[in-house]
Coordinates of C-alpha atoms and ligand atoms in Angstrom, one line a residue:
M281 CA 7.4 10.5 -9.9
S282 CA 9.2 7.2 -9.4
A283 CA 12.7 6.7 -10.9
T284 CA 12.8 4.9 -14.2
R285 CA 14.5 1.9 -12.7
I286 CA 14.1 1.0 -9.0
W287 CA 15.2 -1.9 -6.9
I288 CA 13.0 -3.0 -4.0
K289 CA 16.0 -4.4 -2.2
N290 CA 16.4 -7.4 0.1
P291 CA 12.9 -7.6 1.7
L292 CA 12.4 -9.2 5.1
A293 CA 10.2 -11.7 3.3
I294 CA 8.4 -11.7 0.0
F295 CA 5.4 -13.7 -1.3
T296 CA 5.3 -13.8 -5.1
A297 CA 2.1 -15.9 -5.5
N298 CA 3.9 -18.1 -8.0
Q299 CA 6.6 -19.8 -5.9
Q300 CA 9.4 -18.0 -7.7
D301 CA 12.3 -16.9 -5.5
A302 CA 12.8 -13.2 -5.0
A303 CA 14.7 -13.1 -1.7
G304 CA 16.9 -10.4 -3.1
G305 CA 13.9 -8.3 -4.2
L306 CA 12.8 -7.1 -7.5
V307 CA 13.6 -4.5 -10.1
I308 CA 10.9 -2.2 -11.6
E309 CA 11.3 -0.3 -14.9
N310 CA 8.6 2.1 -16.0
G311 CA 6.0 0.5 -13.8
V312 CA 6.6 -3.1 -14.8
I313 CA 8.6 -5.8 -13.0
V314 CA 11.7 -6.6 -15.0
E315 CA 13.8 -8.7 -12.7
L316 CA 13.4 -11.0 -9.7
L317 CA 16.6 -11.4 -7.7
G318 CA 17.7 -14.4 -5.6
A319 CA 19.3 -13.9 -2.2
G320 CA 22.6 -11.9 -2.5
Q321 CA 22.0 -11.1 -6.2
A322 CA 22.3 -7.6 -7.5
P323 CA 20.4 -6.2 -10.5
A324 CA 21.8 -7.0 -14.0
T325 CA 22.3 -3.4 -14.9
P326 CA 22.5 -0.3 -12.7
V327 CA 19.4 1.1 -11.1
D328 CA 18.4 4.8 -10.7
S329 CA 17.3 4.2 -7.1
S330 CA 16.7 1.5 -4.5
F331 CA 14.3 1.1 -1.7
D332 CA 15.7 -0.8 1.3
A333 CA 12.9 -3.3 2.2
R334 CA 14.7 -5.1 5.0
E335 CA 11.9 -4.2 7.5
H336 CA 9.1 -5.0 5.0
V337 CA 7.1 -8.1 4.0
V338 CA 6.4 -7.6 0.3
L339 CA 3.2 -8.9 -1.3
P340 CA 1.6 -8.4 -4.8
G341 CA -1.0 -5.7 -4.4
L342 CA -4.2 -7.3 -3.1
V343 CA -7.2 -7.5 -5.5
N344 CA -10.7 -7.2 -4.1
T345 CA -13.3 -8.8 -6.3
H346 CA -16.6 -7.8 -4.7
H347 CA -17.8 -4.7 -3.0
H348 CA -20.6 -2.1 -2.9
F349 CA -18.8 1.1 -2.1
Y350 CA -22.0 3.1 -1.4
Q351 CA -22.7 0.8 1.6
T352 CA -20.0 2.5 3.7
L353 CA -22.8 5.0 4.4
T354 CA -24.8 2.4 6.2
R355 CA -22.2 0.5 8.3
A356 CA -23.3 -1.0 11.6
W357 CA -26.8 0.5 11.3
G358 CA -28.9 -0.5 14.3
P359 CA -32.0 -1.8 12.5
V360 CA -30.1 -4.4 10.5
V361 CA -27.3 -5.4 12.8
N362 CA -28.9 -8.7 13.6
E363 CA -30.8 -9.5 10.3
P364 CA -30.2 -12.2 7.7
L365 CA -29.9 -11.2 4.0
F366 CA -33.5 -10.8 2.9
D367 CA -34.7 -8.8 5.9
W368 CA -31.4 -6.9 5.9
L369 CA -32.1 -5.9 2.2
L370 CA -35.8 -5.1 2.7
T371 CA -34.9 -2.7 5.5
L372 CA -32.0 -1.1 3.7
Y373 CA -33.5 -0.6 0.1
P374 CA -35.7 2.4 1.1
V375 CA -32.6 4.1 2.7
W376 CA -30.3 3.3 -0.2
A377 CA -33.1 4.7 -2.6
R378 CA -32.2 8.2 -1.3
L379 CA -28.5 8.0 -2.3
T380 CA -27.3 11.2 -3.9
P381 CA -24.3 11.8 -6.3
R382 CA -22.3 13.5 -3.6
Q383 CA -22.9 10.8 -1.1
L384 CA -21.8 8.2 -3.6
A385 CA -18.7 10.1 -4.3
L386 CA -17.7 10.3 -0.7
A387 CA -18.6 6.7 -0.1
S388 CA -16.5 5.5 -3.0
K389 CA -13.6 7.5 -1.8
V390 CA -13.8 6.1 1.7
A391 CA -14.1 2.5 0.5
L392 CA -11.2 2.9 -1.9
A393 CA -9.0 4.7 0.6
E394 CA -9.7 2.0 3.2
L395 CA -8.9 -0.8 0.7
L396 CA -5.7 1.0 -0.4
L397 CA -4.5 1.3 3.1
S398 CA -5.0 -2.4 3.6
G399 CA -2.7 -3.2 0.7
C400 CA -5.3 -3.4 -2.1
T401 CA -4.3 -2.0 -5.5
T402 CA -7.2 -3.2 -7.7
A403 CA -10.8 -3.1 -6.5
A404 CA -14.0 -4.3 -8.1
D405 CA -17.2 -2.6 -7.2
H406 CA -20.7 -3.9 -7.9
H407 CA -22.9 -0.8 -8.1
Y408 CA -26.6 -1.7 -8.9
L409 CA -28.3 1.3 -7.4
F410 CA -29.5 4.0 -9.8
P411 CA -32.3 6.0 -8.1
A412 CA -33.6 9.2 -9.8
G413 CA -30.7 11.7 -10.1
L414 CA -28.0 9.1 -9.8
D415 CA -27.8 8.1 -13.5
E416 CA -24.1 8.7 -13.6
A417 CA -23.1 6.6 -10.6
I418 CA -20.4 4.7 -12.4
D419 CA -18.9 8.0 -13.8
I420 CA -18.7 9.2 -10.2
Q421 CA -16.8 6.1 -9.2
V422 CA -14.4 6.4 -12.1
E423 CA -13.5 9.9 -10.7
A424 CA -12.8 8.5 -7.2
V425 CA -10.6 5.7 -8.6
R426 CA -8.6 8.1 -10.7
E427 CA -8.1 10.5 -7.8
L428 CA -6.6 7.7 -5.7
G429 CA -4.6 6.3 -8.5
M430 CA -5.9 2.7 -8.1
R431 CA -7.0 0.2 -10.6
A432 CA -10.7 -0.8 -10.7
M433 CA -13.2 -3.1 -12.3
L434 CA -16.4 -1.1 -12.0
T435 CA -19.4 -3.2 -12.8
R436 CA -22.5 -1.7 -14.2
G437 CA -25.0 -3.4 -11.9
S438 CA -28.7 -3.5 -12.4
M439 CA -32.1 -4.2 -10.8
N440 CA -35.2 -4.4 -13.0
L441 CA -37.4 -6.7 -11.0
G442 CA -39.3 -4.7 -8.3
K443 CA -41.8 -5.8 -5.7
H444 CA -44.7 -5.2 -8.0
D445 CA -43.3 -7.9 -10.3
G446 CA -42.4 -10.5 -7.7
G447 CA -38.9 -9.2 -6.9
L448 CA -37.4 -8.1 -3.6
P449 CA -36.4 -4.4 -4.2
C450 CA -38.7 -1.5 -3.8
Q451 CA -39.9 0.0 -7.1
S452 CA -38.0 3.2 -6.7
V453 CA -34.6 1.5 -7.2
V454 CA -35.4 -0.5 -10.3
Q455 CA -34.7 0.6 -13.9
T456 CA -36.0 -0.6 -17.2
A457 CA -33.9 -3.0 -19.3
E458 CA -33.6 -0.4 -22.1
V459 CA -32.0 2.2 -19.7
I460 CA -29.7 -0.5 -18.2
L461 CA -28.5 -1.8 -21.5
A462 CA -28.0 1.7 -23.1
D463 CA -26.0 2.8 -20.1
S464 CA -23.9 -0.4 -20.1
E465 CA -22.9 0.3 -23.8
R466 CA -22.1 3.9 -23.0
L467 CA -19.8 2.9 -20.1
I468 CA -18.0 0.3 -22.0
D469 CA -17.4 2.8 -24.9
R470 CA -16.3 5.5 -22.6
Y471 CA -14.2 3.8 -19.9
H472 CA -13.3 0.2 -20.6
E473 CA -9.5 -0.1 -21.1
R474 CA -8.0 -3.3 -22.5
G475 CA -4.5 -4.9 -22.2
D476 CA -1.8 -4.8 -19.6
G477 CA -1.7 -2.0 -17.1
A478 CA -5.4 -1.1 -17.6
Q479 CA -6.6 1.3 -14.9
I480 CA -10.4 1.2 -15.4
Q481 CA -12.4 -1.7 -16.7
I482 CA -16.2 -2.2 -16.9
A483 CA -18.2 -5.4 -16.4
L484 CA -21.9 -6.1 -16.6
A485 CA -23.5 -7.1 -13.3
P486 CA -27.3 -7.7 -12.9
C487 CA -27.7 -7.8 -9.1
S488 CA -29.2 -11.2 -8.1
P489 CA -31.9 -13.7 -9.1
F490 CA -34.4 -12.0 -6.9
S491 CA -33.8 -8.5 -8.3
V492 CA -33.5 -8.9 -12.1
T493 CA -35.5 -10.6 -14.9
T494 CA -34.1 -13.5 -16.9
D495 CA -34.3 -11.2 -19.9
I496 CA -31.7 -8.8 -18.5
M497 CA -29.5 -11.7 -17.6
R498 CA -29.6 -13.0 -21.2
A499 CA -29.2 -9.6 -22.7
S500 CA -26.2 -8.9 -20.5
A501 CA -24.6 -12.2 -21.4
E502 CA -25.0 -11.4 -25.1
M503 CA -23.6 -7.9 -24.7
A504 CA -20.6 -9.2 -22.7
E505 CA -19.9 -11.7 -25.4
K506 CA -20.2 -9.1 -28.2
R507 CA -18.1 -6.4 -26.3
D508 CA -15.7 -8.8 -24.7
V509 CA -16.3 -7.7 -21.1
R510 CA -16.9 -9.8 -18.0
L511 CA -20.0 -10.8 -16.2
H512 CA -20.7 -10.6 -12.4
T513 CA -23.6 -11.3 -10.1
H514 CA -24.5 -12.6 -6.6
L515 CA -25.4 -16.3 -6.6
A516 CA -26.1 -19.0 -4.1
E517 CA -25.5 -16.7 -1.2
T518 CA -28.4 -18.0 1.0
L519 CA -31.0 -20.7 1.3
D520 CA -33.7 -18.0 1.0
E521 CA -32.3 -17.3 -2.5
Q522 CA -32.3 -21.0 -3.4
E523 CA -36.0 -21.1 -2.3
F524 CA -36.8 -18.0 -4.4
C525 CA -35.2 -19.7 -7.5
A526 CA -37.2 -22.9 -6.9
Q527 CA -40.5 -20.9 -6.6
R528 CA -40.0 -18.4 -9.4
F529 CA -37.9 -20.4 -12.0
G530 CA -38.6 -23.9 -10.9
M531 CA -34.9 -24.7 -10.8
R532 CA -31.8 -24.5 -8.7
T533 CA -29.3 -21.7 -9.0
V534 CA -26.8 -23.3 -11.4
D535 CA -29.6 -24.4 -13.7
Y536 CA -30.8 -20.8 -13.7
L537 CA -27.3 -19.6 -14.5
Q538 CA -27.0 -22.0 -17.4
S539 CA -30.5 -21.1 -18.6
V540 CA -29.6 -17.5 -19.1
G541 CA -26.3 -18.2 -20.8
W542 CA -23.9 -17.4 -17.9
L543 CA -22.3 -20.7 -17.2
G544 CA -18.8 -19.9 -18.7
P545 CA -15.4 -18.5 -18.0
R546 CA -16.5 -14.9 -18.5
T547 CA -18.5 -15.1 -15.3
W548 CA -17.4 -14.5 -11.7
L549 CA -19.9 -15.0 -8.9
A550 CA -20.0 -13.4 -5.4
H551 CA -20.5 -15.8 -2.6
G552 CA -21.2 -19.2 -4.3
I553 CA -22.0 -21.0 -1.1
H554 CA -25.0 -23.3 -1.6
F555 CA -23.9 -25.7 -4.4
N556 CA -24.2 -29.5 -4.3
Q557 CA -21.3 -31.7 -5.6
V558 CA -22.8 -32.0 -9.1
E559 CA -23.2 -28.2 -9.4
I560 CA -19.6 -27.7 -8.1
H561 CA -18.4 -30.0 -10.9
R562 CA -20.4 -28.1 -13.5
L563 CA -19.2 -24.7 -12.3
G564 CA -15.6 -26.0 -12.3
A565 CA -15.9 -27.5 -15.8
A566 CA -17.3 -24.2 -17.1
G567 CA -14.4 -22.3 -15.6
V568 CA -16.6 -20.0 -13.5
G569 CA -14.9 -17.8 -10.9
I570 CA -16.0 -17.6 -7.3
C571 CA -15.4 -14.6 -5.1
H572 CA -15.4 -15.9 -1.5
C573 CA -16.6 -13.2 1.0
P574 CA -16.0 -14.8 4.4
S575 CA -16.8 -11.8 6.7
S576 CA -20.1 -11.0 5.0
N577 CA -21.0 -14.7 5.0
M578 CA -20.4 -14.9 8.7
R579 CA -22.1 -11.7 9.6
L580 CA -25.3 -12.6 7.8
A581 CA -24.9 -16.2 8.7
S582 CA -25.3 -17.2 5.1
G583 CA -23.0 -20.3 5.0
I584 CA -19.4 -21.4 4.1
C585 CA -18.1 -21.5 0.5
H586 CA -16.8 -24.9 -0.7
T587 CA -13.5 -23.3 -1.9
L588 CA -11.3 -26.4 -2.2
E589 CA -13.9 -28.6 -3.9
L590 CA -14.6 -25.8 -6.4
E591 CA -10.9 -25.3 -7.1
A592 CA -10.4 -29.1 -7.5
K593 CA -13.0 -29.1 -10.2
G594 CA -11.5 -26.2 -12.1
A595 CA -13.1 -23.0 -10.7
T596 CA -10.9 -20.1 -9.7
I597 CA -11.2 -18.7 -6.2
G598 CA -10.7 -15.1 -5.3
L599 CA -11.6 -12.9 -2.3
G600 CA -14.0 -10.0 -1.7
V601 CA -14.8 -7.9 1.3
D602 CA -18.4 -7.4 0.0
G603 CA -20.4 -4.3 0.8
S604 CA -19.7 -2.3 3.9
A605 CA -23.2 -2.8 5.3
S606 CA -22.5 -6.5 5.7
N607 CA -18.8 -6.7 6.7
D608 CA -18.5 -3.8 7.8
A609 CA -14.9 -3.1 6.9
S610 CA -13.2 -2.7 3.5
N611 CA -10.0 -4.3 4.6
M612 CA -8.4 -7.0 2.3
M613 CA -5.9 -8.2 4.9
L614 CA -8.5 -8.8 7.5
E615 CA -10.6 -10.5 4.8
A616 CA -7.7 -12.9 4.1
R617 CA -7.4 -13.6 7.8
Q618 CA -11.2 -14.4 8.0
A619 CA -10.9 -16.7 4.9
L620 CA -8.0 -18.5 6.6
F621 CA -10.0 -19.2 9.7
I622 CA -13.4 -20.0 8.3
Q623 CA -11.9 -22.3 5.6
R624 CA -9.9 -24.1 8.3
L625 CA -13.2 -24.8 10.0
R626 CA -14.3 -26.6 6.9
Y627 CA -11.1 -28.2 5.6
G628 CA -8.8 -28.4 8.6
A629 CA -5.7 -26.5 9.5
Q630 CA -3.2 -28.2 7.3
A631 CA -5.2 -27.7 4.1
I632 CA -5.5 -23.9 4.4
T633 CA -2.2 -22.2 4.7
P634 CA -1.5 -18.5 4.9
E635 CA 0.2 -18.8 1.4
K636 CA -2.9 -20.5 0.0
V637 CA -5.2 -17.6 1.2
L638 CA -2.8 -14.9 0.1
G639 CA -2.8 -16.6 -3.3
W640 CA -6.6 -16.2 -3.4
A641 CA -6.3 -12.6 -2.4
T642 CA -3.8 -11.8 -5.2
R643 CA -3.4 -14.2 -8.2
G644 CA -6.8 -15.9 -7.8
S645 CA -8.7 -12.5 -7.5
A646 CA -6.8 -11.2 -10.5
R647 CA -7.9 -14.2 -12.6
L648 CA -11.6 -13.6 -11.6
L649 CA -11.3 -10.2 -13.1
G650 CA -9.7 -11.7 -16.3
R651 CA -6.3 -10.1 -15.6
S652 CA -3.0 -11.8 -16.1
D653 CA -0.9 -8.6 -15.7
I654 CA -1.5 -8.2 -11.9
G655 CA -1.8 -10.4 -8.8
E656 CA 1.7 -11.9 -8.8
L657 CA 5.3 -10.8 -8.7
A658 CA 7.0 -12.0 -11.9
I659 CA 8.8 -10.5 -14.9
G660 CA 6.5 -8.6 -17.1
K661 CA 3.8 -8.1 -14.4
Q662 CA 2.7 -4.6 -13.3
A663 CA 4.6 -3.2 -10.3
D664 CA 1.6 -3.3 -7.9
L665 CA 3.0 -4.0 -4.4
A666 CA 1.9 -4.0 -0.8
L667 CA 4.6 -3.7 1.8
F668 CA 3.9 -4.4 5.5
K669 CA 6.1 -3.7 8.5
L670 CA 6.0 -5.9 11.5
D671 CA 6.9 -3.3 14.1
E672 CA 3.6 -2.9 15.8
L673 CA 2.9 -4.4 19.3
R674 CA 0.7 -7.1 17.7
F675 CA 3.7 -8.6 15.9
S676 CA 6.1 -8.6 18.7
G677 CA 7.5 -12.1 19.2
S678 CA 6.3 -13.4 15.9
H679 CA 8.7 -15.6 13.8
D680 CA 7.4 -16.4 10.3
P681 CA 6.8 -13.0 8.7
I682 CA 4.2 -14.2 6.1
A683 CA 2.2 -16.2 8.6
A684 CA 2.4 -13.3 11.0
L685 CA 0.6 -11.0 8.6
L686 CA -2.5 -13.2 8.9
L687 CA -2.2 -14.8 12.3
C688 CA -1.3 -11.6 14.1
G689 CA -3.8 -9.6 12.2
A690 CA -2.0 -7.1 9.9
D691 CA -4.5 -4.5 8.8
R692 CA -2.5 -1.6 7.4
A693 CA 0.2 -1.5 4.8
D694 CA 3.2 0.8 5.4
R695 CA 3.7 1.3 1.6
V696 CA 1.7 0.6 -1.5
M697 CA 2.9 0.9 -5.0
I698 CA 0.6 0.9 -8.1
G699 CA 2.2 0.7 -11.6
G700 CA 5.5 1.8 -10.1
E701 CA 4.1 4.8 -8.3
W702 CA 4.0 5.0 -4.4
R703 CA 0.4 5.6 -3.4
V704 CA 0.9 4.9 0.3
I705 CA 4.0 6.1 2.2
D706 CA 4.5 5.5 5.9
G707 CA 0.9 4.3 6.2
Q708 CA -0.5 7.5 4.7
I709 CA -2.2 8.0 1.3
E710 CA -0.4 10.5 -0.8
G711 CA -2.3 13.8 -1.1
L712 CA -5.5 12.6 0.8
D713 CA -6.9 14.5 3.7
I714 CA -8.3 11.6 5.6
A715 CA -9.7 13.6 8.6
G716 CA -11.6 15.8 6.2
L717 CA -12.9 12.8 4.3
I718 CA -14.1 11.2 7.5
A719 CA -15.9 14.4 8.6
D720 CA -17.7 14.8 5.2
H721 CA -18.6 11.1 4.9
S722 CA -19.9 10.8 8.4
Q723 CA -22.1 13.7 7.9
A724 CA -23.4 12.3 4.6
A725 CA -24.1 9.0 6.3
R726 CA -26.2 10.7 9.0
R727 CA -28.1 12.6 6.4
L728 CA -28.8 9.5 4.4
I729 CA -30.2 7.6 7.4
A730 CA -32.3 10.6 8.5
G731 CA -34.0 10.8 5.1
Ligands
ZN17 ZN1 -22.6 -8.2 -2.5

């Protein structure tokens, strides 16, 4: 257990995500930040313990806003290594349709552990796969999150438009609207926590325009409004999707979003790439959140998100690693590095700074999830911290510690704290047998592919 009052003392560098000065570190009391200290300042009242952070760069815990944990079982799978989204999905659906509860448990644990080691403290997952026998997929994920002591936004995903009805997925992975909505209600009742410090939250997440009906989109929006939970989906990821919307709905993606009651501040979208200037204006005015997934967008050659235009019009930008079959890493620091580089290609080097991108990975991502208690270091916020050391070969000779994290490619936190508790110490997750997990998960992945 952590001490009641702890001082994270004199960090090598600190990024608060809100431009407040905390050169002298911060004081945590019962899992919440109670003081930010300037250089040379000491805590106002005595502390029970202090952690000397002179070798550490301190960040707010990173927040991942889009993932599919189960896909860690199909990383770098030969048949889809060189495919764009639709062919990639069509080849993978039949494999994913075999997913078992045990495989999902292992996959979720691997994804969460990987995220945690990269400095991520809150993770969103978009799970939309419920083949026969996997009715309790989200319950399985809740277990994994609790075991690792992280925070999570687990979205109850859904697919109800199979191949027979003009959708993309095979029939064996779609469910009826009744089943989807009943399970959504059950999960909100059972797990959704509200208020500061929440560990588990639930959101509603029909998968994509080409895998759900407009009825389930509308019903999800109504339930989200009634139950006050958030809405998430994939949108405007590829030109194939744009073409699908034109063919099936006779409209573009943002018109589709509006037509089903989703164009509002409760919604955050994964990808959000193919929008024109009018659509960007509409999304911004509506306060929609956009999760930028640079690695996935590059791997599938989907396109480049218009982050700065969206932000300028009022949209919030956050980051997501996306599923591990299209990244194929669950590493938030490497994702921030990719965002820095791809967005520089679009907007130029001076417009996209390391601080800007780290802001997306922390405060921006937290806002996408509707949270104001995490994502920055300030008085009253949760003590969720990621601490990095710059003692590896790759950092040798670097000067600006914050820039070095992204430019030199930091990929592993030395320490991670969540709600005042150390979950990672010396680069190791407390109480987790990583070697055992890798062995079990690798075997499960081979079995899944073998069928
Ligand atoms: Zn995705």
